[in-house]
Short mmCIF file of C-alpha atoms in Angstrom, two decimals:
data_model
loop_
_atom_site.label_atom_id
_atom_site.label_comp_id
_atom_site.label_asym_id
_atom_site.label_seq_id
_atom_site.Cartn_x
_atom_site.Cartn_y
_atom_site.Cartn_z
CA MET A 1 -0.34 -0.46 -0.30
CA GLN A 2 3.16 2.47 1.08
CA LYS A 3 4.37 1.95 -2.60
CA ILE A 4 1.50 2.78 -4.77
CA ARG A 5 1.57 6.26 -2.44
CA THR A 6 4.29 6.96 -3.58
CA ALA A 7 3.76 5.93 -6.85
CA LEU A 8 0.77 8.33 -7.01
CA SER A 9 2.88 11.32 -5.14
CA ALA A 10 5.31 10.53 -7.91
CA LEU A 11 2.26 11.12 -11.13
CA LEU A 12 0.57 13.55 -9.41
CA LEU A 13 3.78 16.07 -9.28
CA LEU A 14 4.66 14.91 -12.72
CA GLY A 15 1.37 16.28 -14.25
CA CYS A 16 2.04 19.66 -11.70
CA ALA A 17 5.01 20.04 -13.64
CA LEU A 18 3.60 19.55 -16.81
CA LEU A 19 0.64 22.09 -17.01
CA ALA A 20 2.71 24.41 -15.95
CA GLY A 21 4.36 23.61 -18.71
CA CYS A 22 2.04 23.75 -20.90
CA ALA A 23 0.40 26.99 -19.31
CA SER A 24 3.99 28.53 -19.34
CA LEU A 25 3.53 28.40 -22.84
CA SER A 26 -0.19 28.86 -23.63
CA THR A 27 0.85 32.77 -24.45
CA SER A 28 3.24 31.76 -27.41
CA ILE A 29 0.63 29.46 -28.29
CA SER A 30 -2.31 31.96 -29.06
CA GLN A 31 0.01 34.29 -30.12
CA PHE A 32 0.70 31.78 -32.50
CA GLU A 33 -2.76 30.78 -33.47
CA LYS A 34 -3.41 34.62 -33.95
CA GLY A 35 -0.80 34.65 -36.69
CA ASP A 36 1.39 37.45 -34.37
CA TYR A 37 4.33 35.20 -35.12
CA ILE A 38 6.76 37.28 -33.66
CA ALA A 39 4.99 38.19 -30.35
CA SER A 40 5.22 34.11 -30.31
CA VAL A 41 8.85 33.98 -31.07
CA LYS A 42 9.72 35.88 -27.92
CA SER A 43 7.31 34.11 -25.78
CA THR A 44 8.53 31.29 -26.64
CA ILE A 45 12.38 32.26 -26.10
CA ALA A 46 11.57 34.02 -23.01
CA TYR A 47 10.37 31.09 -22.19
CA LEU A 48 13.26 28.55 -23.02
CA ASP A 49 15.58 30.64 -21.76
CA GLU A 50 14.53 30.60 -17.67
CA LYS A 51 14.04 26.54 -18.64
CA TYR A 52 17.90 26.15 -19.55
CA LYS A 53 18.48 28.31 -16.32
CA LYS A 54 18.57 24.90 -14.51
CA ALA A 55 21.22 22.30 -15.51
CA GLY A 56 19.50 19.22 -16.22
CA TYR A 57 16.27 20.34 -18.27
CA ASP A 58 14.38 18.01 -20.34
CA ASP A 59 12.25 19.46 -22.74
CA SER A 60 10.95 15.93 -24.70
CA ASP A 61 7.05 16.93 -24.01
CA GLU A 62 8.02 20.43 -25.50
CA ARG A 63 10.29 19.78 -27.73
CA ASN A 64 8.30 18.47 -30.59
CA GLY A 65 5.56 21.26 -30.53
CA ILE A 66 7.80 24.18 -30.51
CA ARG A 67 9.49 22.38 -33.53
CA GLU A 68 5.98 22.54 -35.65
CA ARG A 69 5.28 26.35 -34.58
CA PHE A 70 9.11 27.36 -35.27
CA ARG A 71 8.36 25.53 -39.01
CA ILE A 72 4.86 26.90 -39.85
CA ILE A 73 6.02 29.60 -39.16
CA GLU A 74 9.47 30.26 -41.27
CA SER A 75 7.25 28.50 -44.12
CA SER A 76 4.72 31.12 -43.56
CA TYR A 77 7.51 34.01 -44.44
CA GLU A 78 9.18 31.41 -47.21
CA SER A 79 6.39 31.02 -48.92
CA THR A 80 5.91 34.83 -49.59
CA LEU A 81 8.90 35.35 -50.48
CA GLN A 82 8.00 32.86 -53.09
CA HIS A 83 5.46 33.29 -54.25
CA VAL A 84 3.85 37.66 -54.29
CA ALA A 85 4.55 39.25 -57.06
CA ASP A 86 8.15 41.15 -58.29
CA ARG A 87 6.91 44.56 -57.28
CA GLU A 88 4.83 43.93 -53.89
CA TYR A 89 7.18 45.39 -52.07
CA ASP A 90 6.29 46.00 -49.31
CA LYS A 91 5.33 41.38 -48.83
CA LYS A 92 8.53 41.20 -49.24
CA ILE A 93 10.11 43.82 -46.63
CA ALA A 94 7.40 42.25 -43.92
CA ALA A 95 8.95 38.89 -45.13
CA TYR A 96 12.89 39.27 -44.83
CA SER A 97 12.50 42.23 -41.53
CA ALA A 98 10.03 38.81 -39.00
CA LEU A 99 12.77 36.18 -40.79
CA LEU A 100 15.40 38.51 -39.84
CA GLU A 101 14.35 39.38 -36.64
CA ILE A 102 13.29 36.18 -36.38
CA ARG A 103 17.36 35.20 -36.88
CA THR A 104 18.79 37.48 -34.08
CA LEU A 105 16.82 36.80 -31.73
CA LEU A 106 17.39 33.12 -32.05
CA ALA A 107 21.37 33.18 -32.79
CA GLY A 108 22.35 34.36 -29.95
CA ARG A 109 21.05 30.67 -27.96
CA SER A 110 23.13 28.59 -27.19
CA TYR A 111 19.95 25.56 -27.52
CA TYR A 112 18.41 27.03 -31.18
CA ALA A 113 19.55 23.98 -32.89
CA LYS A 114 17.18 21.92 -30.97
CA TYR A 115 14.38 23.34 -32.04
CA THR A 116 15.04 24.92 -36.51
CA ASP A 117 17.97 25.47 -38.90
CA LEU A 118 16.43 28.87 -39.58
CA PRO A 119 20.20 30.62 -38.53
CA ASP A 120 22.48 28.13 -39.94
CA ARG A 121 19.60 28.25 -43.31
CA TYR A 122 19.94 32.05 -43.15
CA PRO A 123 23.45 34.29 -43.03
CA GLU A 124 22.58 37.31 -41.51
CA ARG A 125 24.59 39.20 -44.41
CA GLY A 126 22.45 37.38 -46.64
CA LEU A 127 19.48 38.19 -44.86
CA ARG A 128 20.44 42.30 -44.73
CA GLU A 129 21.50 42.03 -48.67
CA ASN A 130 18.40 40.92 -49.45
CA LEU A 131 16.24 43.41 -47.36
CA ALA A 132 18.24 45.81 -48.56
CA GLY A 133 17.33 44.91 -52.05
CA GLN A 134 13.70 44.85 -51.95
CA TYR A 135 14.23 48.42 -50.19
CA TYR A 136 16.88 49.82 -53.56
CA LEU A 137 14.06 48.41 -56.21
CA LYS A 138 11.03 50.05 -53.98
CA ALA A 139 12.98 52.99 -54.16
CA THR A 140 13.71 52.92 -57.86
CA ALA A 141 9.90 52.50 -59.02
CA ALA A 142 9.61 55.27 -56.52
CA ALA A 143 12.04 57.48 -58.36
CA ALA A 144 10.71 56.86 -60.84
CA VAL A 145 6.68 57.88 -60.39
CA LYS A 146 8.52 61.10 -59.23
CA ASP A 147 7.61 60.27 -55.76
CA ASN A 148 11.30 62.13 -54.69
CA ARG A 149 10.26 62.04 -50.47
CA GLN A 150 9.58 58.35 -51.17
CA ALA A 151 12.46 57.24 -53.39
CA ALA A 152 14.01 59.01 -50.51
CA ILE A 153 13.05 57.06 -47.42
CA GLY A 154 13.26 54.01 -49.26
CA PHE A 155 17.43 54.45 -50.55
CA ALA A 156 18.32 55.41 -47.05
CA ALA A 157 16.55 51.98 -45.85
CA ALA A 158 18.85 50.12 -48.25
CA ALA A 159 21.16 51.84 -47.68
CA GLY A 160 21.15 51.92 -43.05
CA THR A 161 20.47 47.99 -43.10
CA PHE A 162 23.66 46.56 -45.17
CA GLN A 163 25.09 49.44 -43.87
CA MET A 164 27.71 47.23 -40.35
CA TYR A 165 28.84 45.08 -43.76
CA GLY A 166 29.76 47.58 -46.05
CA PRO A 167 27.85 50.12 -48.91
CA TYR A 168 24.91 49.24 -50.67
CA LYS A 169 25.46 50.29 -54.09
CA ASP A 170 24.56 53.09 -54.54
CA ALA A 171 22.16 53.79 -51.94
CA ALA A 172 23.82 56.51 -49.62
CA LYS A 173 23.88 58.98 -52.34
CA LEU A 174 20.71 58.69 -54.60
CA ALA A 175 19.36 59.26 -50.36
CA ASP A 176 20.90 62.37 -49.91
CA LYS A 177 19.89 63.43 -53.92
CA TYR A 178 16.42 62.36 -53.27
CA LYS A 179 16.27 64.05 -49.86
CA PHE A 180 17.51 67.53 -51.73
CA ALA A 181 14.68 66.78 -53.98
CA ALA A 182 11.50 66.13 -51.63
CA ASP A 183 12.78 69.08 -49.73
CA ASN A 184 13.72 71.66 -52.01
CA GLN A 185 9.86 70.60 -53.84
CA ASP A 186 8.56 70.40 -50.02
CA ALA A 187 10.08 73.67 -49.13
CA GLY A 188 8.86 75.24 -52.63
CA GLU A 189 4.74 74.24 -51.91
CA PHE A 190 5.56 75.70 -48.31
CA TYR A 191 6.97 79.11 -49.79
CA LYS A 192 4.28 79.85 -52.07
CA GLN A 193 1.61 78.67 -50.08
CA GLY A 194 2.67 82.28 -47.15
CA GLN A 195 3.04 83.95 -50.58
CA ASP A 196 -0.82 83.15 -51.67
CA LEU A 197 -2.23 83.54 -47.86
CA VAL A 198 -0.61 86.76 -47.63
CA ALA A 199 -2.13 88.46 -51.31
CA ARG A 200 -5.37 86.48 -49.99
CA ASN A 201 -4.99 88.67 -47.20
CA GLN A 202 -7.01 91.57 -47.42
CA GLN A 203 -8.25 92.12 -44.11
CA ARG A 204 -4.89 91.79 -42.30
CA SER A 205 -6.32 89.22 -40.45
CA ARG A 206 -3.86 88.35 -37.27
CA ALA A 207 -5.17 84.55 -38.03
CA MET A 208 -4.18 84.57 -41.66
CA TYR A 209 -0.79 86.64 -40.80
CA ARG A 210 -0.03 83.71 -38.42
CA ASP A 211 -1.21 80.59 -40.84
CA ALA A 212 1.05 83.15 -43.23
CA GLY A 213 3.84 82.86 -41.14
CA GLN A 214 3.66 78.85 -39.97
CA ALA A 215 4.41 78.37 -44.21
CA PHE A 216 7.39 79.74 -44.67
CA TYR A 217 8.50 78.03 -40.67
CA ASN A 218 8.11 75.05 -42.83
CA ALA A 219 9.48 76.12 -45.79
CA TYR A 220 13.07 76.62 -43.33
CA THR A 221 12.18 73.92 -41.26
CA VAL A 222 11.96 71.57 -44.62
CA TYR A 223 14.67 72.81 -45.74
CA ARG A 224 17.29 73.12 -42.94
CA ASP A 225 19.24 70.27 -43.94
CA HIS A 226 20.51 71.93 -46.91
CA GLY A 227 21.15 75.74 -45.77
CA ALA A 228 18.77 78.44 -45.79
CA TYR A 229 15.44 78.78 -48.16
CA LYS A 230 15.18 82.44 -50.23
CA ASP A 231 14.10 84.14 -47.40
CA ALA A 232 11.30 82.11 -45.57
CA GLN A 233 13.17 82.24 -41.67
CA THR A 234 12.84 86.08 -41.78
CA LEU A 235 9.37 85.88 -43.24
CA ALA A 236 8.15 82.86 -41.32
CA ASP A 237 9.19 85.77 -38.33
CA LYS A 238 7.41 88.72 -40.24
CA TYR A 239 4.34 87.62 -40.57
CA ARG A 240 4.46 85.49 -36.65
CA THR A 241 4.83 88.28 -35.46
CA MET A 242 1.73 89.93 -37.41
CA GLY A 243 -0.04 87.45 -36.42
CA THR A 244 0.72 88.23 -32.24
CA VAL A 245 -2.88 89.88 -31.06
CA VAL A 246 -2.99 92.34 -28.37
CA LEU A 247 -4.60 92.70 -25.55
CA GLN A 248 -4.63 96.09 -23.51
CA ILE A 249 -4.80 94.73 -20.09
CA SER A 250 -7.08 96.25 -17.26
CA SER A 251 -7.38 95.22 -14.24
CA ASN A 252 -7.65 96.47 -9.88
CA GLU A 253 -5.02 93.93 -9.29
CA PRO A 254 -2.40 93.10 -12.33
CA ALA A 255 -0.41 90.96 -9.40
CA SER A 256 -2.85 88.89 -8.31
CA ASP A 257 -2.98 84.82 -8.61
CA ILE A 258 -6.29 85.62 -10.28
CA THR A 259 -5.51 88.16 -12.57
CA ARG A 260 -2.57 85.62 -13.28
CA SER A 261 -5.12 82.42 -14.41
CA VAL A 262 -7.01 84.60 -16.00
CA LEU A 263 -4.12 85.33 -18.82
CA ALA A 264 -2.90 82.03 -19.00
CA LEU A 265 -6.25 81.11 -20.74
CA PHE A 266 -5.80 83.81 -22.88
CA ASP A 267 -2.16 82.93 -23.44
CA LEU A 268 -2.74 80.82 -27.10
CA GLY A 269 0.68 81.16 -28.26
CA PHE A 270 -0.11 84.45 -30.32
CA THR A 271 -1.53 86.28 -27.80
CA ARG A 272 0.31 89.72 -25.61
CA PHE A 273 -0.23 91.19 -23.01
CA GLN A 274 0.73 94.73 -22.41
CA TYR A 275 -1.48 97.06 -19.62
CA GLN A 276 0.39 100.39 -20.74
CA SER A 277 -2.61 102.24 -22.31
CA GLY A 278 -1.57 104.78 -25.46
CA GLY A 279 0.11 101.26 -27.47
CA ALA A 280 -1.57 99.71 -30.67
CA ALA A 281 -3.85 97.19 -29.15
CA ASP A 282 -6.60 94.68 -30.90
CA LEU A 283 -9.03 93.25 -27.88
CA GLY A 284 -9.05 95.05 -24.09
CA MET A 285 -9.95 92.97 -21.14
CA TYR A 286 -11.02 94.59 -18.01
CA LEU A 287 -10.43 92.24 -14.64
CA ASN A 288 -12.43 93.71 -11.32
CA THR A 289 -11.92 90.96 -8.71
CA SER A 290 -13.11 91.55 -4.80
CA TYR A 291 -13.15 89.31 -1.52
CA LEU A 292 -14.85 89.45 1.35
CA TYR A 293 -14.13 88.13 4.12
CA TYR A 294 -16.46 86.50 7.09
CA PRO A 295 -14.57 85.79 10.34
CA PRO A 296 -16.24 82.98 12.03
CA LYS A 297 -19.98 83.10 12.93
CA VAL A 298 -20.91 80.92 15.98
CA ARG A 299 -24.30 78.83 17.40
CA GLN A 300 -25.48 76.70 19.72
CA TYR A 301 -27.96 74.97 20.59
CA VAL A 302 -28.51 72.32 23.30
CA GLU A 303 -31.11 68.97 23.43
CA ALA A 304 -32.35 67.52 26.83
CA VAL A 305 -32.02 63.70 25.74
CA SER A 306 -32.81 60.36 27.64
CA GLU A 307 -31.99 56.17 27.72
CA ASN A 308 -32.37 53.85 29.53
CA VAL A 309 -30.26 51.40 30.77
CA ASP A 310 -30.56 48.22 31.99
CA ILE A 311 -28.77 47.62 35.70
CA LYS A 312 -28.02 44.31 37.31
CA ASN A 313 -29.54 44.64 41.24
CA GLN A 314 -26.97 42.85 43.61
CA ASP A 315 -29.40 40.15 44.56
CA GLY A 316 -29.15 39.22 40.05
CA THR A 317 -31.48 40.96 39.50
CA THR A 318 -31.94 43.33 36.41
CA ALA A 319 -33.48 47.01 37.12
CA VAL A 320 -33.95 49.47 34.58
CA ARG A 321 -32.30 53.26 35.51
CA THR A 322 -33.24 55.82 33.28
CA TYR A 323 -30.55 59.27 32.69
CA ARG A 324 -31.86 62.35 31.85
CA PHE A 325 -28.47 65.08 30.73
CA ASN A 326 -27.62 67.77 28.04
CA ARG A 327 -25.56 67.78 24.36
CA ARG A 328 -24.59 70.98 23.76
CA VAL A 329 -23.82 71.25 20.21
CA VAL A 330 -21.71 74.98 19.03
CA VAL A 331 -21.30 74.99 15.27
CA GLU A 332 -18.48 77.54 13.65
CA GLU A 333 -18.37 78.65 10.14
CA ASN A 334 -17.02 80.73 7.89
CA SER A 335 -16.30 82.55 4.09
CA MET A 336 -14.34 83.42 1.37
CA GLN A 337 -15.97 84.91 -0.87
CA ILE A 338 -14.63 85.83 -4.72
CA VAL A 339 -16.69 88.26 -7.23
CA LEU A 340 -14.65 88.04 -10.48
CA ASP A 341 -15.67 91.04 -13.70
CA LEU A 342 -14.43 90.02 -16.47
CA SER A 343 -14.91 91.91 -19.97
CA VAL A 344 -13.95 91.59 -22.99
CA THR A 345 -14.62 94.79 -26.22
CA ARG A 346 -14.73 92.01 -29.46
CA VAL A 347 -16.94 90.02 -28.10
CA PRO A 348 -20.90 91.75 -27.62
CA ASN A 349 -22.42 91.23 -25.29
CA LEU A 350 -20.45 88.85 -22.84
CA ASP A 351 -19.75 90.70 -19.88
CA LEU A 352 -18.70 87.91 -16.99
CA ARG A 353 -19.53 87.51 -13.37
CA TYR A 354 -18.09 84.71 -11.52
CA ASN A 355 -19.43 84.84 -7.62
CA GLU A 356 -17.62 82.65 -5.77
CA VAL A 357 -18.15 81.07 -2.30
CA ALA A 358 -15.86 78.54 0.21
CA GLU A 359 -17.16 77.72 3.17
CA SER A 360 -15.79 75.94 6.18
CA ARG A 361 -17.97 74.59 9.43
CA ARG A 362 -16.77 72.76 12.86
CA THR A 363 -18.61 71.16 14.54
CA THR A 364 -18.57 70.68 18.61
CA ILE A 365 -20.83 68.00 20.16
CA SER A 366 -20.29 67.64 24.36
CA TYR A 367 -22.78 66.19 26.88
CA TYR A 368 -24.04 66.56 30.21
CA GLY A 369 -25.89 66.22 33.08
CA ASP A 370 -26.25 62.86 34.25
CA VAL A 371 -24.58 61.40 31.57
CA PRO A 372 -24.41 57.60 30.76
CA GLY A 373 -20.41 55.52 31.48
CA ASN A 374 -20.82 53.29 28.33
CA GLY A 375 -18.88 55.60 26.65
CA ARG A 376 -21.17 56.52 23.40
CA TYR A 377 -21.47 59.75 24.70
CA GLY A 378 -17.68 61.89 24.75
CA TYR A 379 -16.58 65.06 23.88
CA ARG A 380 -16.00 65.46 19.50
CA THR A 381 -15.37 67.06 16.25
CA GLU A 382 -17.08 67.41 13.41
CA GLY A 383 -15.53 69.51 10.10
CA TYR A 384 -11.97 72.03 9.93
CA LEU A 385 -12.57 75.11 10.86
CA MET A 386 -10.13 76.81 7.85
CA ASP A 387 -8.12 79.89 9.07
CA ARG A 388 -7.68 82.94 5.83
CA ASP A 389 -5.51 82.04 3.91
CA GLN A 390 -7.22 78.77 3.66
CA LEU A 391 -10.32 79.42 2.70
CA TRP A 392 -9.25 82.45 -0.22
CA GLN A 393 -7.03 79.01 -1.56
CA ALA A 394 -10.35 77.24 -1.73
CA ALA A 395 -12.21 79.71 -3.82
CA GLN A 396 -9.71 80.89 -5.91
CA ALA A 397 -9.29 76.98 -6.49
CA GLN A 398 -12.90 76.48 -7.35
CA LEU A 399 -13.24 80.06 -9.38
CA ILE A 400 -10.53 79.51 -12.10
CA ASN A 401 -12.13 75.08 -12.61
CA ARG A 402 -15.19 77.38 -13.06
CA LEU A 403 -13.12 79.74 -15.86
CA ASN A 404 -11.25 76.00 -17.54
CA SER A 405 -15.48 74.90 -17.59
CA ASP A 406 -17.07 77.84 -18.53
CA ASN A 407 -17.77 77.36 -22.52
CA ARG A 408 -17.98 80.67 -22.53
CA ILE A 409 -14.41 81.34 -21.99
CA ARG A 410 -13.79 79.49 -24.97
CA MET A 411 -16.12 81.48 -26.56
CA ILE A 412 -13.98 84.27 -26.36
CA GLN A 413 -10.42 82.11 -27.20
CA ASP A 414 -12.15 81.35 -30.82
CA ASP A 415 -12.87 85.61 -31.16
CA ILE A 416 -9.77 86.22 -30.24
CA ARG A 417 -7.76 83.02 -32.34
CA ASN A 418 -10.37 84.23 -35.44
CA PHE A 419 -9.35 87.88 -34.75
#
């Protein structure tokens, strides 16, 4: 009987080990079944890396499954390379890239030969040369239809793919050639776009000047690797400046946190604020802030309370004693009120008033008289009484939150954008 129990225990342990192994490969198998082959290979390798850290790891129960999945994965990419049309460059690039990634993952593992001969059948140089060749062909096709940008990208990819083994044909030279052609073409189009915007801007719209400035800046940026593109940088600065919207600010507290918070809502990247009158301004903004602090007010009331409590007599009988006592409740309250009046001259009939009040309350409860000694009627406080500065901070936070969520503020922002 003891031998039978020992045998059963051994079988149980073996079964648990097999289930654990299967569970660990479940992610890889799931990815394989979904066709996510690269992820499946990575998960398998991560699993095997951990297993092979242990001396004497026996993979006999898993080897055939791993081999078969690797075989199917490799065959799928090889089939793509054999059967797709010559000009289906993207499919071939994807297949060669996948084989190269799998080879790179496997080649650094001493155990790879147990599962696949892919690193032996596909030397890295050969894979990179084939991949570079497909990039080169795709770039050549793009150049034939005057797609300079795609040609530059393709030739650069060909050169970069094979770089560790030296130059790939004239790919690097052609990448530079077509990049210059693409950058020159794009810069010219951006420059002309800027010119057209300026010419059409008969109303001297600040928004159109900003768009023109951005177009000239794009021309300067895209051509920057080759030097300056005409006067694009100068024109970008010029029209960005002409696109600036100046707001004349009038505030009874120009340095206050609230004024800064309000102006932050209208700092749109192209706005400028001025406080001194006399200068040219596009819009006028008026802010008036007032505060009123209400110091703590105290009110209290007393309530009569009674409770019946069972009491054991010395003879073992139970009697009921009625306790009659009083509960005193003291309530302290204070608050801070902030009123903000905000108006913008450019937006008619949109004078805004915000009235925010922050409050705090502390309630103190105590008992006196014939109070039961059961611990239920102790002294306690509820709530917290803020000081003046804390209330000010709370009211200000409420106000800023209101401003940030107010659609009328967005109306003003849109009006400024369209000025």
